[in-house]
Tab-separated table of C-alpha atoms and ligand atoms in Angstrom:
chain	number	residue	atom	x	y	z
A	562	MET	CA	-0.001	-0.017	0.013
A	563	SER	CA	1.421	3.403	-0.928
A	564	VAL	CA	1.005	6.484	1.252
A	565	ARG	CA	-1.589	8.994	0.163
A	566	LEU	CA	-0.335	12.567	-0.124
A	567	ARG	CA	-2.209	15.888	-0.368
A	568	LYS	CA	-0.316	19.012	-1.410
A	569	LEU	CA	-0.320	21.791	1.156
A	570	SER	CA	0.647	24.691	-1.133
A	571	TYR	CA	2.070	25.530	-4.471
A	572	ALA	CA	5.520	26.142	-3.125
A	573	LEU	CA	6.064	23.194	-0.729
A	574	GLY	CA	4.578	20.724	1.661
A	575	ALA	CA	2.354	17.667	1.632
A	576	GLU	CA	0.016	16.091	4.137
A	577	VAL	CA	0.556	12.348	4.631
A	578	CYS	CA	-3.005	11.063	4.983
A	579	ASP	CA	-4.139	8.023	6.973
A	580	VAL	CA	-0.853	7.262	8.708
A	581	ASP	CA	-0.475	6.622	12.460
A	582	VAL	CA	3.244	7.283	13.124
A	583	ALA	CA	3.036	5.347	16.436
A	584	LYS	CA	2.179	2.101	14.632
A	585	PRO	CA	4.865	-0.188	13.263
A	586	MET	CA	5.911	0.905	9.794
A	587	SER	CA	7.684	-1.213	7.276
A	588	GLU	CA	10.954	-0.037	5.663
A	589	ARG	CA	9.110	0.220	2.420
A	590	GLN	CA	6.353	2.500	3.835
A	591	PHE	CA	8.907	4.638	5.581
A	592	GLY	CA	10.927	4.797	2.419
A	593	GLU	CA	7.900	6.275	0.618
A	594	ILE	CA	7.462	8.795	3.397
A	595	TYR	CA	11.126	9.780	3.344
A	596	GLN	CA	10.926	10.169	-0.430
A	597	ALA	CA	7.923	12.433	0.050
A	598	PHE	CA	9.905	14.407	2.621
A	599	LEU	CA	12.674	14.948	0.036
A	600	ASP	CA	10.203	15.831	-2.658
A	601	HIS	CA	7.933	18.275	-0.732
A	602	GLY	CA	10.262	19.795	1.971
A	603	ILE	CA	7.587	19.495	4.698
A	604	LEU	CA	5.280	16.680	5.697
A	605	LEU	CA	2.208	17.080	7.871
A	606	PHE	CA	0.801	14.220	9.942
A	607	ARG	CA	-2.510	15.169	11.554
A	608	ASN	CA	-4.207	13.607	14.621
A	609	GLN	CA	-1.068	12.140	16.118
A	610	ASP	CA	-2.138	11.756	19.787
A	611	ILE	CA	1.020	9.863	20.660
A	612	THR	CA	3.442	9.639	23.611
A	613	ARG	CA	6.748	11.426	23.801
A	614	GLU	CA	8.504	8.044	23.351
A	615	ARG	CA	6.664	7.421	20.095
A	616	HIS	CA	7.492	10.965	18.869
A	617	ILE	CA	11.133	10.299	19.492
A	618	GLU	CA	11.063	6.825	18.073
A	619	PHE	CA	9.391	7.964	14.800
A	620	SER	CA	11.826	10.822	14.544
A	621	ARG	CA	14.781	8.387	14.794
A	622	ARG	CA	13.709	6.823	11.506
A	623	PHE	CA	14.857	10.090	9.804
A	624	GLY	CA	18.302	9.795	11.406
A	625	GLU	CA	20.267	10.230	14.607
A	626	LEU	CA	18.739	12.752	17.019
A	627	ASP	CA	20.281	15.866	18.496
A	628	ARG	CA	20.401	15.862	22.286
A	629	HIS	CA	20.427	19.687	22.149
A	630	GLU	CA	23.693	20.282	23.970
A	631	ALA	CA	23.805	23.654	22.144
A	632	LEU	CA	20.410	24.660	23.722
A	633	PRO	CA	20.517	23.007	27.173
A	634	ARG	CA	17.904	25.311	28.670
A	635	ASP	CA	15.259	24.467	26.138
A	636	ARG	CA	15.277	20.710	26.557
A	637	HIS	CA	12.577	18.660	28.191
A	638	PRO	CA	13.964	17.806	31.664
A	639	ASP	CA	13.457	14.061	31.131
A	640	TYR	CA	13.913	13.807	27.345
A	641	PRO	CA	17.028	15.595	25.999
A	642	GLU	CA	15.862	14.763	22.486
A	643	LEU	CA	12.871	16.991	22.948
A	644	LEU	CA	13.173	20.763	22.616
A	645	MET	CA	10.383	22.775	24.116
A	646	VAL	CA	8.684	25.684	22.377
A	647	THR	CA	6.132	26.878	24.857
A	648	ASN	CA	4.652	30.012	26.380
A	649	GLU	CA	3.662	28.184	29.572
A	650	PRO	CA	5.084	30.206	32.427
A	651	LYS	CA	7.744	28.522	34.660
A	652	PRO	CA	6.670	27.085	37.957
A	653	ASP	CA	7.639	30.368	39.716
A	654	GLY	CA	5.376	32.242	37.408
A	655	SER	CA	8.084	33.942	35.308
A	656	PRO	CA	7.717	33.838	31.557
A	657	SER	CA	8.944	30.757	29.631
A	658	ASP	CA	12.420	30.962	28.116
A	659	THR	CA	11.176	29.569	24.858
A	660	LYS	CA	8.239	31.897	24.452
A	661	TYR	CA	9.847	33.624	21.465
A	662	THR	CA	11.606	30.668	19.950
A	663	GLY	CA	11.710	30.802	16.161
A	664	ARG	CA	10.275	34.315	15.695
A	665	GLN	CA	12.577	35.076	12.807
A	666	TRP	CA	13.416	33.387	9.489
A	667	HIS	CA	15.887	30.584	10.173
A	668	SER	CA	16.875	27.017	9.592
A	669	ASP	CA	17.359	24.963	12.769
A	670	MET	CA	20.847	24.749	14.307
A	671	SER	CA	22.392	26.766	11.394
A	672	PHE	CA	24.631	28.407	13.982
A	673	THR	CA	26.395	25.120	14.659
A	674	THR	CA	28.793	23.076	12.521
A	675	ALA	CA	26.308	20.222	12.430
A	676	PRO	CA	23.176	22.027	11.168
A	677	SER	CA	20.114	19.964	11.357
A	678	LEU	CA	18.898	17.619	8.651
A	679	GLY	CA	15.289	18.078	9.692
A	680	SER	CA	12.949	18.729	12.613
A	681	LEU	CA	9.688	17.157	13.722
A	682	LEU	CA	7.466	19.620	15.631
A	683	ARG	CA	4.511	18.225	17.567
A	684	SER	CA	1.705	20.515	18.821
A	685	TYR	CA	0.287	19.795	22.288
A	686	ALA	CA	-1.757	22.965	22.739
A	687	VAL	CA	-2.549	25.636	20.198
A	688	PRO	CA	-4.316	29.012	20.690
A	689	GLU	CA	-7.854	29.429	19.475
A	690	VAL	CA	-6.633	31.316	16.419
A	691	GLY	CA	-3.199	32.075	15.046
A	692	GLY	CA	0.219	30.960	16.271
A	693	ASP	CA	0.901	29.854	12.723
A	694	THR	CA	4.340	28.927	11.277
A	695	LEU	CA	5.616	30.035	7.939
A	696	PHE	CA	7.869	27.845	5.734
A	697	ALA	CA	9.811	28.911	2.602
A	698	ASN	CA	11.119	26.757	-0.148
A	699	MET	CA	14.804	27.543	-0.519
A	700	TYR	CA	15.287	25.619	-3.777
A	701	LEU	CA	12.771	27.892	-5.386
A	702	ALA	CA	14.440	30.924	-3.829
A	703	TYR	CA	17.766	29.957	-5.297
A	704	HIS	CA	16.491	28.983	-8.753
A	705	THR	CA	14.582	32.181	-9.275
A	706	LEU	CA	17.635	34.329	-8.730
A	707	SER	CA	19.254	35.976	-11.730
A	708	GLU	CA	22.412	34.404	-13.082
A	709	GLY	CA	24.261	37.550	-11.954
A	710	MET	CA	23.089	37.163	-8.351
A	711	LYS	CA	23.862	33.426	-8.367
A	712	LYS	CA	27.403	34.289	-9.464
A	713	LEU	CA	27.729	36.980	-6.834
A	714	ILE	CA	26.793	34.732	-3.926
A	715	ALA	CA	28.415	31.532	-5.236
A	716	GLY	CA	31.438	31.614	-2.930
A	717	LEU	CA	29.947	33.530	-0.014
A	718	HIS	CA	29.606	32.263	3.556
A	719	GLY	CA	27.039	33.769	5.900
A	720	VAL	CA	28.021	34.211	9.572
A	721	HIS	CA	25.157	32.691	11.648
A	722	LEU	CA	24.726	33.904	15.223
A	723	SER	CA	22.866	31.975	17.900
A	724	GLY	CA	20.633	33.656	20.375
A	725	THR	CA	19.433	36.378	17.988
A	726	ARG	CA	16.033	37.751	18.640
A	727	LYS	CA	13.601	39.801	16.623
A	728	LEU	CA	11.290	40.731	19.472
A	729	ALA	CA	12.977	42.923	22.070
A	730	ASN	CA	9.844	44.262	23.636
A	731	ASP	CA	10.645	42.804	27.002
A	732	ASN	CA	13.436	40.938	28.744
A	733	THR	CA	11.979	37.407	28.348
A	734	GLY	CA	14.692	34.978	27.494
A	735	ILE	CA	17.622	37.458	27.874
A	736	ASP	CA	19.629	35.165	30.123
A	737	ARG	CA	18.987	32.278	27.758
A	738	MET	CA	20.145	34.398	24.886
A	739	HIS	CA	23.460	35.267	26.556
A	740	GLU	CA	24.002	31.592	27.584
A	741	GLN	CA	23.341	30.525	24.007
A	742	LYS	CA	25.837	33.031	22.648
A	743	LYS	CA	28.462	31.817	25.037
A	744	LEU	CA	27.947	28.216	24.171
A	745	ASN	CA	27.859	28.732	20.437
A	746	PRO	CA	30.470	30.891	18.718
A	747	PRO	CA	29.530	32.355	15.292
A	748	VAL	CA	29.636	29.826	12.476
A	749	ALA	CA	30.011	30.593	8.765
A	750	GLN	CA	27.882	28.500	6.387
A	751	PRO	CA	27.835	28.520	2.591
A	752	VAL	CA	25.038	30.763	1.285
A	753	VAL	CA	24.390	28.201	-1.447
A	754	ARG	CA	24.303	24.586	-0.230
A	755	VAL	CA	23.985	21.474	-2.290
A	756	HIS	CA	21.431	19.217	-0.709
A	757	PRO	CA	23.388	16.007	0.147
A	758	GLU	CA	20.434	13.683	-0.907
A	759	THR	CA	18.718	15.441	-3.803
A	760	GLY	CA	21.847	17.081	-5.215
A	761	ARG	CA	19.883	20.266	-5.806
A	762	LYS	CA	21.169	23.755	-4.855
A	763	ALA	CA	19.325	25.659	-2.213
A	764	LEU	CA	19.741	29.113	-0.691
A	765	TYR	CA	20.946	28.847	2.956
A	766	ILE	CA	20.305	32.227	4.529
A	767	GLY	CA	18.026	33.782	7.204
A	768	GLU	CA	17.771	36.398	9.899
A	769	LYS	CA	20.465	34.830	12.043
A	770	VAL	CA	22.983	35.758	9.346
A	771	LYS	CA	24.753	38.927	10.431
A	772	ARG	CA	27.293	39.386	7.631
A	773	PHE	CA	29.265	37.509	5.036
A	774	ASP	CA	32.675	36.205	6.070
A	775	GLY	CA	35.360	38.581	4.878
A	776	MET	CA	32.843	41.444	4.486
A	777	THR	CA	31.577	44.135	6.785
A	778	GLU	CA	28.065	44.177	8.223
A	779	GLU	CA	27.368	47.384	6.260
A	780	GLU	CA	28.436	45.725	3.000
A	781	SER	CA	26.624	42.510	3.707
A	782	ARG	CA	23.281	43.764	5.043
A	783	PRO	CA	21.684	44.922	1.734
A	784	ILE	CA	22.374	41.560	0.136
A	785	ILE	CA	21.234	39.542	3.182
A	786	GLU	CA	18.044	41.602	3.378
A	787	PHE	CA	17.351	41.175	-0.326
A	788	LEU	CA	17.971	37.386	-0.169
A	789	VAL	CA	15.641	36.977	2.806
A	790	ARG	CA	12.949	39.100	1.299
A	791	HIS	CA	13.248	37.298	-2.040
A	792	ALA	CA	13.174	33.796	-0.441
A	793	THR	CA	10.085	34.699	1.630
A	794	ARG	CA	7.837	36.038	-1.185
A	795	PRO	CA	4.332	34.706	-0.578
A	796	GLU	CA	4.529	32.444	-3.591
A	797	PHE	CA	7.483	30.567	-2.101
A	798	VAL	CA	5.840	30.160	1.291
A	799	TYR	CA	3.386	27.838	3.043
A	800	ARG	CA	1.661	29.053	6.175
A	801	HIS	CA	0.720	26.324	8.634
A	802	PRO	CA	-2.386	26.754	10.754
A	803	TRP	CA	-1.726	24.424	13.639
A	804	ARG	CA	-4.234	21.934	15.118
A	805	LYS	CA	-3.555	20.035	18.275
A	806	ASN	CA	-1.648	16.780	17.642
A	807	ASP	CA	-0.140	17.852	14.317
A	808	ILE	CA	3.355	16.624	13.589
A	809	LEU	CA	5.168	18.711	11.006
A	810	ALA	CA	8.434	17.400	9.721
A	811	TRP	CA	10.606	19.744	7.669
A	812	ASP	CA	13.876	19.505	5.791
A	813	ASN	CA	16.189	22.116	7.223
A	814	ARG	CA	18.518	21.835	4.239
A	815	CYS	CA	16.026	23.304	1.748
A	816	VAL	CA	13.367	24.964	3.886
A	817	MET	CA	13.532	27.882	6.383
A	818	HIS	CA	10.738	28.828	8.801
A	819	GLN	CA	9.457	31.396	11.210
A	820	ALA	CA	7.041	31.246	14.072
A	821	LEU	CA	4.371	34.028	14.073
A	822	GLY	CA	3.202	35.874	17.097
A	823	ASP	CA	-0.229	36.267	15.674
A	824	PHE	CA	-2.162	35.043	18.685
A	825	ASP	CA	-3.409	35.904	22.075
A	826	GLU	CA	-0.441	35.406	24.410
A	827	THR	CA	-2.668	34.622	27.332
A	828	GLN	CA	-3.662	31.408	25.574
A	829	LEU	CA	-1.355	28.342	25.815
A	830	ARG	CA	0.797	27.404	22.823
A	831	HIS	CA	2.871	24.336	23.602
A	832	MET	CA	5.050	22.503	21.042
A	833	GLU	CA	7.868	19.937	21.362
A	834	ARG	CA	10.498	19.343	18.704
A	835	THR	CA	12.902	16.567	17.819
A	836	THR	CA	15.901	17.585	15.774
A	837	VAL	CA	17.645	15.189	13.318
A	838	LEU	CA	21.368	15.688	13.068
A	839	GLY	CA	22.707	16.777	9.768
A	840	THR	CA	26.084	16.413	8.202
A	841	TRP	CA	29.013	18.591	9.027
A	842	SER	CA	28.938	22.011	7.385
A	843	GLY	CA	30.599	25.362	7.815
A	844	TYR	CA	33.398	26.638	10.093
A	845	ILE	CA	33.682	28.474	13.335
A	846	ILE	CA	34.582	32.215	13.227
A	847	THR	CA	37.132	33.020	15.947
B	899	OGA	C1	11.166	25.267	15.936
B	899	OGA	C2	10.501	26.532	15.594
B	899	OGA	C3	8.292	27.436	15.240
B	899	OGA	C4	7.022	27.460	15.859
B	899	OGA	O1	10.538	24.462	16.706
B	899	OGA	O2	12.285	25.045	15.443
B	899	OGA	O3	11.133	27.380	14.977
B	899	OGA	O4	6.075	27.944	15.233
B	899	OGA	N1	9.272	26.659	15.926
B	899	OGA	O5	6.900	27.064	17.077
B	900	MN	MN1	13.081	26.527	14.293
């Protein structure tokens, strides 16, 4: 039996219908799912009311999982393979450290020399409306650049910083941000990456990129801003309206994403993510 897919948008994404990821899955069936992951960049599995163990187990089929040593504060206390993205206040009533996780265009773990292959985000609680996530197809972004721009960026490396934040309207997560910066020195990554499995070129950029290696911030900024704006044109983007018990798997090598703050912050939004380790890429800037 082959898996049934439903496209999520013109640019990227497919829903995998009628699959319970907690049930045993043959190599052949997972092979089809993995091929769909490579073809569509993101896969949606709805109605996955499964345990944390099953979430981790299913994620392992994509590859070895990150234990999130680079983000120690954000891990689940009992499951280092699970990264929390939640606005649930801490037991002492102070705001969650991960309240603003992902609020800028990025690819997971790009600020390390083992940037992630893919991530599987599971929703436990979603607000009544909003709290959507945007995803952009970075193959399309690359392929729609002019030949001149492709030539210009061909040899460039973007310097990715950890602990960057778009929202600075309060001090939530400031300590975490400083801790992250200390743990993770800046890392330069090629602006154009060849996807190791599909062999296709994709743009690898985002709002964590401060400058290009060997260039000043002032020189780099207009090009970075252009590339991010270009890559996130609405026609290259899928916007995911979350339902409880969705699992969304995305390929960090050819997709970037951003969490939106388009919801009532008094309502609970609680997500948990596994992160599949990718291959070595980039170099540390000292
Ligand atoms: C992530 C992330 C986005 C969101 O988990 O990597 O960026 O919408 N989350 O919670
Ligand atoms: Mn993310």
